[in-house]
Amino acid sequence: MSSKESEDVIDLMKLCKVLLSKLWLISIVTVLFAVVSFGVTKYMIKPEYQATSKLYVFNKSDVNDTGAVSSSDISTSKILVSTYIVVLQSNSVLGQVVDTISQYQGIEGFEFLGTEPYTTDRIRKMVSAGAINNTESFSVTVTAQDPYEAKFINDAILYFLPDEIIRVVKAGAVEIIDKAEIPTHPSSPSILKNTAMGGILGFVLTCGIIVVMALLDTVIHTEEDIKDEFPDVAVIGVIPELKAAQDTKEKTAEARLVVKENTREKKKIQWDDDDYEDEE
């Protein structure tokens, strides 16, 4: 292996030791990020609720005289699912929903609808629909910041959708499998998920910074660093820290000064006593 290739090798054991030595810092930052994520999720992000209904798509010719349903009719119903979803998200359906909401706004018992006017674009952003497990059924989900609002809008859609589908497609219809219920738990945000993600982010970020600093650190700190970097070089001796030696020298000088001062005090007291006896 050439010298250049050896310089590019990263000592994983050394990095692990560095991370272990900074484990206290990693733990503190991880917990801090998790606590901040928990606080932001719980107290700063408004929860959202989802009300979901299920519908079945069928052709008018789904059931023949014998009461059987052919595979071609089922395939046609699956194809119609995407068409019905397009009708669901059209202005003709959502416009009627907006008109219905405006009629109930301001009425006692419907305070959850607020006073701000609704638009078709606003409703469209709240509504999502999709096929259920690649079957001839599909679901309609309304997401809102109030559970009663989500339920109300979903019911309004189901009220206008069947007639609008018949008017547009003229070859099929839908049957309601399940109406939406008032959601009892928020669908988002997930406090547990966001807290865990915040902790993971803090952990990864701290470890990354420590690793980068360790890789960029080219200073020799201990004998082990010399042995690791230059295994063929023998360590003859270690120069002690000059600051520590200087501190020891200063402390010794201070101790000598104290002893000298104490000696002077003793001599002065003795001289005063002799002088006093001479006067006697």
Coordinates of C-alpha atoms in Angstrom, one line a residue:
M1 CA 0.0 0.0 0.0
S2 CA 1.4 3.4 -1.0
S3 CA 1.8 6.3 1.5
K4 CA -1.0 8.2 -0.1
E5 CA -3.4 5.3 0.3
S6 CA -2.4 4.8 3.9
E7 CA -3.2 8.5 4.6
D8 CA -6.7 8.0 3.2
V9 CA -7.5 5.1 5.6
I10 CA -9.9 6.1 8.4
D11 CA -9.2 4.5 11.8
L12 CA -12.7 3.3 12.8
M13 CA -11.5 2.2 16.2
K14 CA -10.1 5.7 16.9
L15 CA -13.4 7.3 15.8
C16 CA -15.3 4.9 18.1
K17 CA -13.1 5.9 21.0
V18 CA -13.7 9.6 20.3
L19 CA -17.5 9.0 20.1
L20 CA -17.4 7.1 23.4
S21 CA -15.4 9.9 25.1
K22 CA -18.1 12.4 24.0
L23 CA -21.0 10.1 24.9
W24 CA -22.2 12.6 27.6
L25 CA -22.4 15.3 25.0
I26 CA -24.2 13.1 22.5
S27 CA -26.7 12.1 25.2
I28 CA -27.4 15.7 26.2
V29 CA -28.0 16.9 22.7
T30 CA -30.1 13.9 21.8
V31 CA -32.4 14.5 24.8
L32 CA -32.5 18.3 24.1
F33 CA -33.6 17.8 20.5
A34 CA -36.2 15.2 21.6
V35 CA -37.6 17.6 24.2
V36 CA -37.8 20.5 21.8
S37 CA -39.5 18.3 19.2
F38 CA -42.0 17.2 21.8
G39 CA -42.8 20.8 22.8
V40 CA -43.1 22.1 19.3
T41 CA -45.4 19.2 18.3
K42 CA -47.6 19.4 21.3
Y43 CA -48.0 23.1 21.8
M44 CA -47.2 24.8 18.5
I45 CA -48.6 22.5 15.8
K46 CA -52.4 22.4 15.5
P47 CA -53.7 18.8 15.3
E48 CA -55.6 17.6 12.3
Y49 CA -58.5 15.1 12.1
Q50 CA -59.6 12.8 9.3
A51 CA -63.1 11.6 8.5
T52 CA -63.2 8.8 6.0
S53 CA -66.1 7.2 4.1
K54 CA -66.2 4.2 1.7
L55 CA -68.1 3.8 -1.5
Y56 CA -68.8 1.0 -3.9
V57 CA -68.7 1.5 -7.7
F58 CA -71.1 -0.5 -10.0
N59 CA -72.5 -0.5 -13.5
K60 CA -76.2 -0.4 -14.0
S61 CA -75.7 -3.8 -15.8
D62 CA -73.6 -5.3 -13.0
V63 CA -76.3 -7.7 -12.1
N64 CA -77.9 -9.7 -15.0
D65 CA -81.1 -11.6 -15.1
T66 CA -79.5 -14.6 -13.3
G67 CA -78.3 -12.4 -10.4
A68 CA -74.6 -13.1 -11.3
V69 CA -71.9 -10.5 -11.7
S70 CA -69.5 -11.0 -14.6
S71 CA -65.8 -10.4 -14.4
S72 CA -66.0 -7.8 -17.2
D73 CA -68.5 -5.8 -15.1
I74 CA -66.1 -5.9 -12.2
S75 CA -63.2 -4.8 -14.4
T76 CA -65.3 -2.0 -15.7
S77 CA -66.2 -0.9 -12.2
K78 CA -62.5 -0.8 -11.3
I79 CA -61.8 1.4 -14.3
L80 CA -64.7 3.7 -13.3
V81 CA -63.2 4.3 -9.8
S82 CA -60.6 6.8 -11.2
T83 CA -63.3 8.5 -13.2
Y84 CA -65.5 8.9 -10.1
I85 CA -62.6 10.4 -8.2
V86 CA -62.2 13.0 -11.0
V87 CA -65.9 13.8 -10.7
L88 CA -65.5 14.0 -6.9
Q89 CA -62.8 16.6 -7.2
S90 CA -64.6 18.7 -9.8
N91 CA -65.9 22.2 -9.2
S92 CA -69.4 21.0 -9.8
V93 CA -69.4 18.8 -6.7
L94 CA -67.1 20.9 -4.5
G95 CA -69.0 24.1 -5.5
Q96 CA -72.2 22.6 -4.1
V97 CA -70.3 21.7 -0.9
V98 CA -69.1 25.3 -0.6
D99 CA -72.6 26.6 -1.0
T100 CA -73.9 24.2 1.7
I101 CA -71.2 25.3 4.1
S102 CA -72.0 29.0 3.6
Q103 CA -75.6 28.3 4.4
Y104 CA -74.8 26.8 7.8
Q105 CA -72.0 29.2 8.8
G106 CA -73.2 31.5 11.6
I107 CA -76.0 29.1 12.7
E108 CA -75.9 28.0 16.3
G109 CA -74.4 24.5 16.6
F110 CA -72.2 24.9 13.5
E111 CA -69.5 27.2 15.1
F112 CA -66.9 24.6 13.9
L113 CA -67.3 25.9 10.3
G114 CA -66.0 29.3 11.4
T115 CA -66.8 32.5 9.6
E116 CA -64.1 32.6 6.9
P117 CA -65.6 31.9 3.5
Y118 CA -64.7 28.5 1.9
T119 CA -63.6 28.1 -1.7
T120 CA -63.4 25.1 -4.0
D121 CA -59.6 25.2 -3.9
R122 CA -59.6 25.1 -0.1
I123 CA -62.0 22.1 -0.1
R124 CA -60.0 20.3 -2.8
K125 CA -56.9 20.5 -0.6
M126 CA -58.8 19.0 2.3
V127 CA -60.2 16.1 0.3
S128 CA -58.3 13.0 -0.8
A129 CA -59.6 9.8 -2.5
G130 CA -58.3 6.5 -3.8
A131 CA -59.1 3.0 -4.6
I132 CA -59.2 0.4 -1.8
N133 CA -56.8 -2.5 -2.4
N134 CA -57.3 -2.3 -6.1
T135 CA -61.0 -3.2 -5.9
E136 CA -64.1 -1.5 -7.3
S137 CA -64.4 0.4 -4.0
F138 CA -62.8 3.7 -3.1
S139 CA -62.5 5.9 0.0
V140 CA -63.1 9.6 0.5
T141 CA -61.1 11.3 3.3
V142 CA -61.5 14.8 4.5
T143 CA -58.7 16.4 6.7
A144 CA -59.6 19.4 8.9
Q145 CA -58.4 21.0 12.2
D146 CA -61.8 20.3 13.7
P147 CA -63.3 16.7 13.8
Y148 CA -66.9 18.0 13.3
E149 CA -65.8 20.1 10.3
A150 CA -64.2 17.0 8.7
K151 CA -67.4 15.0 9.3
F152 CA -69.6 17.7 7.9
I153 CA -67.7 18.2 4.7
N154 CA -67.5 14.5 4.1
D155 CA -71.2 14.1 4.5
A156 CA -71.8 17.0 2.1
I157 CA -69.7 15.4 -0.5
L158 CA -71.5 12.1 -0.2
Y159 CA -74.9 13.9 -0.5
F160 CA -74.0 15.5 -3.9
L161 CA -71.6 13.0 -5.4
P162 CA -74.0 10.2 -6.5
D163 CA -76.3 12.5 -8.5
E164 CA -73.3 14.2 -10.1
I165 CA -71.8 10.9 -11.1
I166 CA -75.0 9.8 -12.8
R167 CA -75.3 13.1 -14.6
V168 CA -71.7 13.0 -15.9
V169 CA -71.0 9.3 -16.5
K170 CA -74.6 8.1 -17.3
A171 CA -73.4 4.5 -17.1
G172 CA -73.0 3.7 -13.4
A173 CA -73.5 4.9 -9.9
V174 CA -72.1 4.5 -6.4
E175 CA -73.4 3.0 -3.2
I176 CA -72.2 4.1 0.3
I177 CA -70.5 1.3 2.2
D178 CA -69.6 3.3 5.3
K179 CA -70.3 6.9 6.2
A180 CA -67.7 8.9 7.9
E181 CA -67.7 9.0 11.7
I182 CA -66.6 11.9 13.9
P183 CA -62.9 11.3 14.5
T184 CA -61.9 11.0 18.2
H185 CA -58.2 11.1 17.8
P186 CA -56.0 13.5 15.7
S187 CA -54.4 11.9 12.6
S188 CA -51.4 14.3 12.8
P189 CA -49.0 15.3 14.1
S190 CA -47.7 12.2 15.8
I191 CA -46.1 13.3 19.1
L192 CA -44.3 10.0 19.5
K193 CA -43.0 10.0 15.9
N194 CA -41.8 13.6 16.0
T195 CA -40.2 13.2 19.4
A196 CA -38.3 10.1 18.1
M197 CA -37.3 11.9 14.9
G198 CA -36.0 14.9 16.9
G199 CA -33.9 12.7 19.1
I200 CA -32.5 10.8 16.1
L201 CA -31.7 14.1 14.4
G202 CA -29.8 15.4 17.4
F203 CA -27.9 12.1 17.7
V204 CA -26.9 12.0 14.1
L205 CA -26.0 15.7 14.0
T206 CA -23.8 15.5 17.1
C207 CA -22.0 12.4 16.0
G208 CA -21.4 13.9 12.6
I209 CA -19.9 17.1 14.0
I210 CA -17.7 15.1 16.4
V211 CA -16.5 12.8 13.6
V212 CA -15.7 15.7 11.3
M213 CA -13.8 17.5 14.1
A214 CA -11.8 14.3 14.9
L215 CA -10.9 13.8 11.2
L216 CA -9.7 17.4 10.9
D217 CA -7.7 17.3 14.1
T218 CA -4.1 16.9 13.2
V219 CA -2.6 17.9 16.6
I220 CA -0.7 15.3 18.6
H221 CA -2.2 15.2 22.1
T222 CA -0.8 12.0 23.8
E223 CA 1.8 9.3 23.4
E224 CA -0.8 7.0 21.9
D225 CA -1.4 9.5 19.1
I226 CA 2.3 9.3 18.2
K227 CA 2.3 5.6 18.2
D228 CA -0.9 5.5 16.1
E229 CA 0.4 8.0 13.5
F230 CA 4.0 6.9 13.5
P231 CA 4.2 3.2 14.6
D232 CA 7.9 3.0 13.5
V233 CA 9.1 5.9 15.6
A234 CA 10.1 5.2 19.2
V235 CA 9.1 7.7 21.9
I236 CA 12.3 8.7 23.8
G237 CA 10.7 11.0 26.4
V238 CA 7.8 13.3 27.1
I239 CA 8.1 17.0 27.9
P240 CA 5.9 18.0 30.8
E241 CA 3.5 20.9 30.5
L242 CA 5.4 24.2 31.2
K243 CA 2.3 25.8 32.7
A244 CA 2.0 23.1 35.3
A245 CA 5.7 23.4 36.2
Q246 CA 5.4 27.2 36.3
D247 CA 2.4 26.9 38.7
T248 CA 4.3 24.6 40.9
K249 CA 7.3 27.0 41.0
E250 CA 5.0 29.9 41.9
K251 CA 3.4 28.0 44.7
T252 CA 6.8 27.1 46.1
A253 CA 7.9 30.7 46.0
E254 CA 4.7 31.7 47.8
A255 CA 5.3 29.1 50.5
R256 CA 8.9 30.3 51.0
L257 CA 7.6 33.9 51.3
V258 CA 5.1 32.9 53.9
V259 CA 7.8 31.1 55.9
K260 CA 10.1 34.1 55.7
E261 CA 7.4 36.5 56.8
N262 CA 6.6 34.2 59.8
T263 CA 10.3 34.2 60.7
R264 CA 10.4 38.0 60.7
E265 CA 7.3 38.2 62.9
K266 CA 8.9 35.9 65.4
K267 CA 12.2 37.9 65.5
K268 CA 10.3 41.1 65.9
I269 CA 8.3 39.8 68.9
Q270 CA 11.5 38.5 70.5
W271 CA 13.2 41.8 70.1
D272 CA 10.2 43.6 71.6
D273 CA 10.3 41.4 74.7
D274 CA 14.1 41.9 75.3
D275 CA 13.7 45.6 74.9
Y276 CA 10.9 45.6 77.4
E277 CA 13.1 43.7 80.0
D278 CA 15.9 46.2 79.5
E279 CA 13.6 49.1 80.4
E280 CA 12.6 47.2 83.5

